[in-house]
């Protein structure tokens, strides 16, 4: 398993796949261990690196992960098989904003897909949380660009960073969830659904 993880890290480096930072996945794995988390949904599988690590925390974890890019989806499937996790991890090849989930609820939803769509993902998927469920979001610092928009030359990048900043405000002002922000890796948020809603 360890070897397969190292192989994935190397593959990500060689093919410019933006997998999660080590500190961040360690943080999330600790969170999963410390809380009663069994059912996980991930938006943005890439090659399955974070999915495999999250699913490896406990025997009873079941994880669904969604990836819209076909080549990455195939690579993800391959890695899930290599790690013998076909029974724990379900990989879906579709745009997360188009997926139709019904009758399922998750303890943890990990948002790590297109950064410009975070608010949309959150608004769509909050209905698929169990009571007291949690949404964790990655890349809220976006390599240090968040909060430093004025120094960015590229218009597209500036716009994207603006969207992440709006998402952060959206979380801060959200009455349904209590959000904490963590300066770990590329920046993480943990949003816990309040019990009274
Ligand atoms: N969670 C992975 C990294 C994901 S990178 C890890 O840490 O190992 C982000 C991925 O999200 C990319 O592979 C991209 O193709 C995918 N993605 C972006 N927008 C998406 C969407 N709307 N639906 C599904 N996948 C999406
Ligand atoms: Mg990420």
Coordinates of C-alpha atoms and ligand atoms in Angstrom, one line a residue:
X1 CA 0.0 0.0 0.0
X2 CA 2.7 2.4 1.0
X3 CA 4.5 1.7 -2.2
X4 CA 1.4 2.3 -4.3
X5 CA 0.9 5.7 -2.6
X6 CA 4.5 6.6 -3.4
X7 CA 3.9 5.6 -7.0
X8 CA 0.8 7.8 -7.2
X9 CA 2.8 10.7 -5.7
X10 CA 5.4 10.3 -8.4
X11 CA 2.8 9.9 -11.2
X12 CA 1.1 13.1 -10.0
X13 CA 4.4 15.0 -10.1
X14 CA 5.3 13.7 -13.6
X15 CA 1.9 14.4 -15.0
X16 CA 1.1 17.6 -13.2
X17 CA -1.9 16.3 -11.3
X18 CA -2.8 18.6 -8.4
X19 CA -3.1 16.0 -5.6
X20 CA -3.6 17.1 -2.1
X21 CA -0.7 18.2 0.1
X22 CA 0.6 15.7 2.6
X23 CA -0.2 17.9 5.6
X24 CA -3.7 18.3 4.4
X25 CA -4.5 14.6 3.8
X26 CA -2.9 13.8 7.2
X27 CA -5.2 16.3 8.8
X28 CA -8.3 14.8 7.1
X29 CA -7.3 11.2 8.0
X30 CA -6.9 12.2 11.6
X31 CA -10.3 13.9 11.5
X32 CA -11.9 10.7 10.0
X33 CA -10.3 8.6 12.7
X34 CA -11.4 10.9 15.5
X35 CA -15.0 11.2 14.4
X36 CA -17.5 8.6 13.6
X37 CA -17.1 8.8 9.8
X38 CA -18.1 5.9 7.6
X39 CA -19.7 7.2 4.5
X40 CA -17.6 9.7 2.5
X41 CA -18.3 11.6 -0.8
X42 CA -15.4 13.2 -2.7
X43 CA -15.8 15.7 -5.5
X44 CA -12.7 15.6 -7.7
X45 CA -11.0 12.2 -7.7
X46 CA -8.1 13.0 -10.0
X47 CA -6.1 9.7 -9.8
X48 CA -7.6 8.5 -6.6
X49 CA -4.8 9.5 -4.2
X50 CA -6.9 11.3 -1.5
X51 CA -9.8 8.8 -2.0
X52 CA -7.6 5.8 -1.3
X53 CA -5.9 7.4 1.7
X54 CA -9.3 8.5 3.2
X55 CA -10.8 5.0 2.6
X56 CA -7.7 3.4 4.2
X57 CA -8.4 4.9 7.6
X58 CA -10.9 2.4 8.9
X59 CA -12.2 -0.9 7.6
X60 CA -15.9 0.1 7.5
X61 CA -15.4 3.2 5.4
X62 CA -17.3 3.4 2.1
X63 CA -16.4 6.2 -0.3
X64 CA -17.8 7.5 -3.5
X65 CA -15.7 9.8 -5.6
X66 CA -16.7 11.8 -8.7
X67 CA -14.3 12.8 -11.5
X68 CA -15.4 14.3 -14.8
X69 CA -12.1 13.8 -16.7
X70 CA -12.1 10.4 -18.4
X71 CA -8.4 9.8 -18.5
X72 CA -8.1 10.6 -14.8
X73 CA -11.1 8.5 -14.0
X74 CA -9.5 5.5 -15.7
X75 CA -6.3 6.1 -13.8
X76 CA -8.2 6.4 -10.6
X77 CA -10.0 3.0 -11.3
X78 CA -6.7 1.4 -11.9
X79 CA -5.2 2.7 -8.7
X80 CA -8.3 1.6 -6.7
X81 CA -7.9 -1.9 -8.1
X82 CA -4.2 -1.9 -7.4
X83 CA -4.9 -1.1 -3.8
X84 CA -7.6 -3.8 -3.6
X85 CA -10.2 -1.2 -2.7
X86 CA -12.9 -2.0 -5.2
X87 CA -15.3 -2.9 -2.4
X88 CA -14.8 0.3 -0.5
X89 CA -14.5 2.9 -3.3
X90 CA -17.0 3.7 -6.0
X91 CA -15.7 5.9 -8.8
X92 CA -18.2 7.9 -10.9
X93 CA -17.2 9.5 -14.2
X94 CA -19.4 12.5 -14.5
X95 CA -19.6 16.2 -13.8
X96 CA -20.4 16.6 -10.1
X97 CA -22.9 19.3 -10.9
X98 CA -24.8 16.8 -13.1
X99 CA -24.6 13.7 -10.9
X100 CA -28.0 12.5 -9.6
X101 CA -27.6 11.0 -6.1
X102 CA -30.7 9.8 -4.4
X103 CA -31.4 8.3 -1.0
X104 CA -27.8 8.5 0.2
X105 CA -26.3 10.5 3.0
X106 CA -22.7 11.0 4.0
X107 CA -20.8 11.7 7.2
X108 CA -18.2 13.6 5.2
X109 CA -18.1 15.4 1.9
X110 CA -14.8 16.5 0.6
X111 CA -14.9 19.2 -2.0
X112 CA -11.7 19.2 -4.2
X113 CA -13.0 19.8 -7.7
X114 CA -13.1 23.0 -9.8
X115 CA -12.2 25.9 -7.5
X116 CA -14.5 28.3 -9.2
X117 CA -17.6 26.2 -8.5
X118 CA -17.1 25.6 -4.7
X119 CA -20.3 27.5 -3.7
X120 CA -22.3 25.6 -6.3
X121 CA -20.9 22.2 -5.0
X122 CA -21.6 23.2 -1.4
X123 CA -25.2 24.3 -2.1
X124 CA -25.9 21.1 -4.1
X125 CA -24.3 18.6 -1.8
X126 CA -25.3 19.9 1.6
X127 CA -28.6 18.1 1.2
X128 CA -26.6 14.8 1.1
X129 CA -25.2 15.1 4.6
X130 CA -26.3 13.1 7.6
X131 CA -27.3 15.2 10.6
X132 CA -24.1 16.7 12.1
X133 CA -22.3 15.9 8.9
X134 CA -19.2 17.7 7.7
X135 CA -18.0 19.4 4.5
X136 CA -14.2 19.8 4.1
X137 CA -12.9 22.0 1.3
X138 CA -9.3 22.0 0.0
X139 CA -7.2 24.8 -1.6
X140 CA -8.7 27.8 0.1
X141 CA -5.3 29.6 -0.1
X142 CA -4.8 28.7 -3.7
X143 CA -1.1 28.7 -3.5
X144 CA -1.0 32.0 -1.6
X145 CA -3.1 33.9 -4.2
X146 CA -6.2 34.2 -2.0
X147 CA -6.2 37.6 -0.3
X148 CA -3.5 38.9 -2.7
X149 CA -5.7 39.3 -5.8
X150 CA -4.2 42.7 -6.7
X151 CA -0.8 41.2 -7.4
X152 CA -2.2 38.8 -10.0
X153 CA -1.6 39.7 -13.7
X154 CA -3.7 37.0 -15.4
X155 CA -7.4 38.0 -15.6
X156 CA -8.6 34.4 -15.4
X157 CA -6.6 33.6 -12.4
X158 CA -7.8 36.8 -10.7
X159 CA -11.4 35.8 -11.4
X160 CA -10.8 32.4 -10.0
X161 CA -9.2 33.7 -6.9
X162 CA -12.1 36.1 -6.5
X163 CA -14.5 33.1 -6.5
X164 CA -12.6 31.4 -3.8
X165 CA -12.7 34.6 -1.7
X166 CA -16.4 34.7 -2.3
X167 CA -16.7 31.1 -1.2
X168 CA -14.8 31.9 2.0
X169 CA -17.2 34.8 2.7
X170 CA -20.1 32.4 1.9
X171 CA -18.9 30.0 4.5
X172 CA -18.3 32.7 7.1
X173 CA -21.8 34.0 6.7
X174 CA -23.5 30.6 6.5
X175 CA -26.0 30.1 9.4
X176 CA -26.6 26.5 8.7
X177 CA -22.9 25.5 9.2
X178 CA -20.2 26.3 11.6
X179 CA -17.0 26.7 9.7
X180 CA -13.4 26.6 10.9
X181 CA -10.5 27.5 8.6
X182 CA -7.1 25.8 8.9
X183 CA -3.8 27.0 7.7
X184 CA -2.7 23.5 6.7
X185 CA -1.3 22.7 3.3
X186 CA -3.0 24.8 0.7
X187 CA -5.7 25.8 3.2
X188 CA -8.6 23.7 4.4
X189 CA -12.1 24.5 5.8
X190 CA -14.2 22.2 8.0
X191 CA -17.9 23.1 8.0
X192 CA -20.1 21.3 10.5
X193 CA -23.8 21.2 10.0
X194 CA -25.5 22.8 13.0
X195 CA -27.9 20.4 14.7
X196 CA -30.9 22.7 14.8
X197 CA -31.3 22.9 11.0
Ligands
LIG1 N1 -8.8 14.9 -4.7 C1 -7.6 14.7 -5.5 C2 -7.2 15.9 -6.4 C3 -8.3 16.4 -7.2 S1 -7.8 17.6 -8.4 C4 -6.5 14.3 -4.7 O1 -6.2 15.1 -3.8 O2 -5.9 13.3 -4.8 C5 -9.3 18.2 -9.0 C6 -10.0 17.2 -9.9 O3 -11.4 17.6 -10.0 C7 -9.5 17.2 -11.3 O4 -9.1 15.9 -11.7 C8 -10.7 17.7 -12.2 O5 -10.8 17.0 -13.4 C9 -11.9 17.3 -11.3 N2 -13.0 18.2 -11.5 C10 -13.1 19.5 -11.7 N3 -14.3 20.0 -11.8 C11 -15.1 18.9 -11.7 C12 -16.5 18.6 -11.7 N4 -17.4 19.7 -11.9 N5 -17.0 17.4 -11.6 C13 -16.1 16.4 -11.4 N6 -14.8 16.5 -11.4 C14 -14.3 17.7 -11.5
LIG2 MG1 -6.9 20.0 -3.7

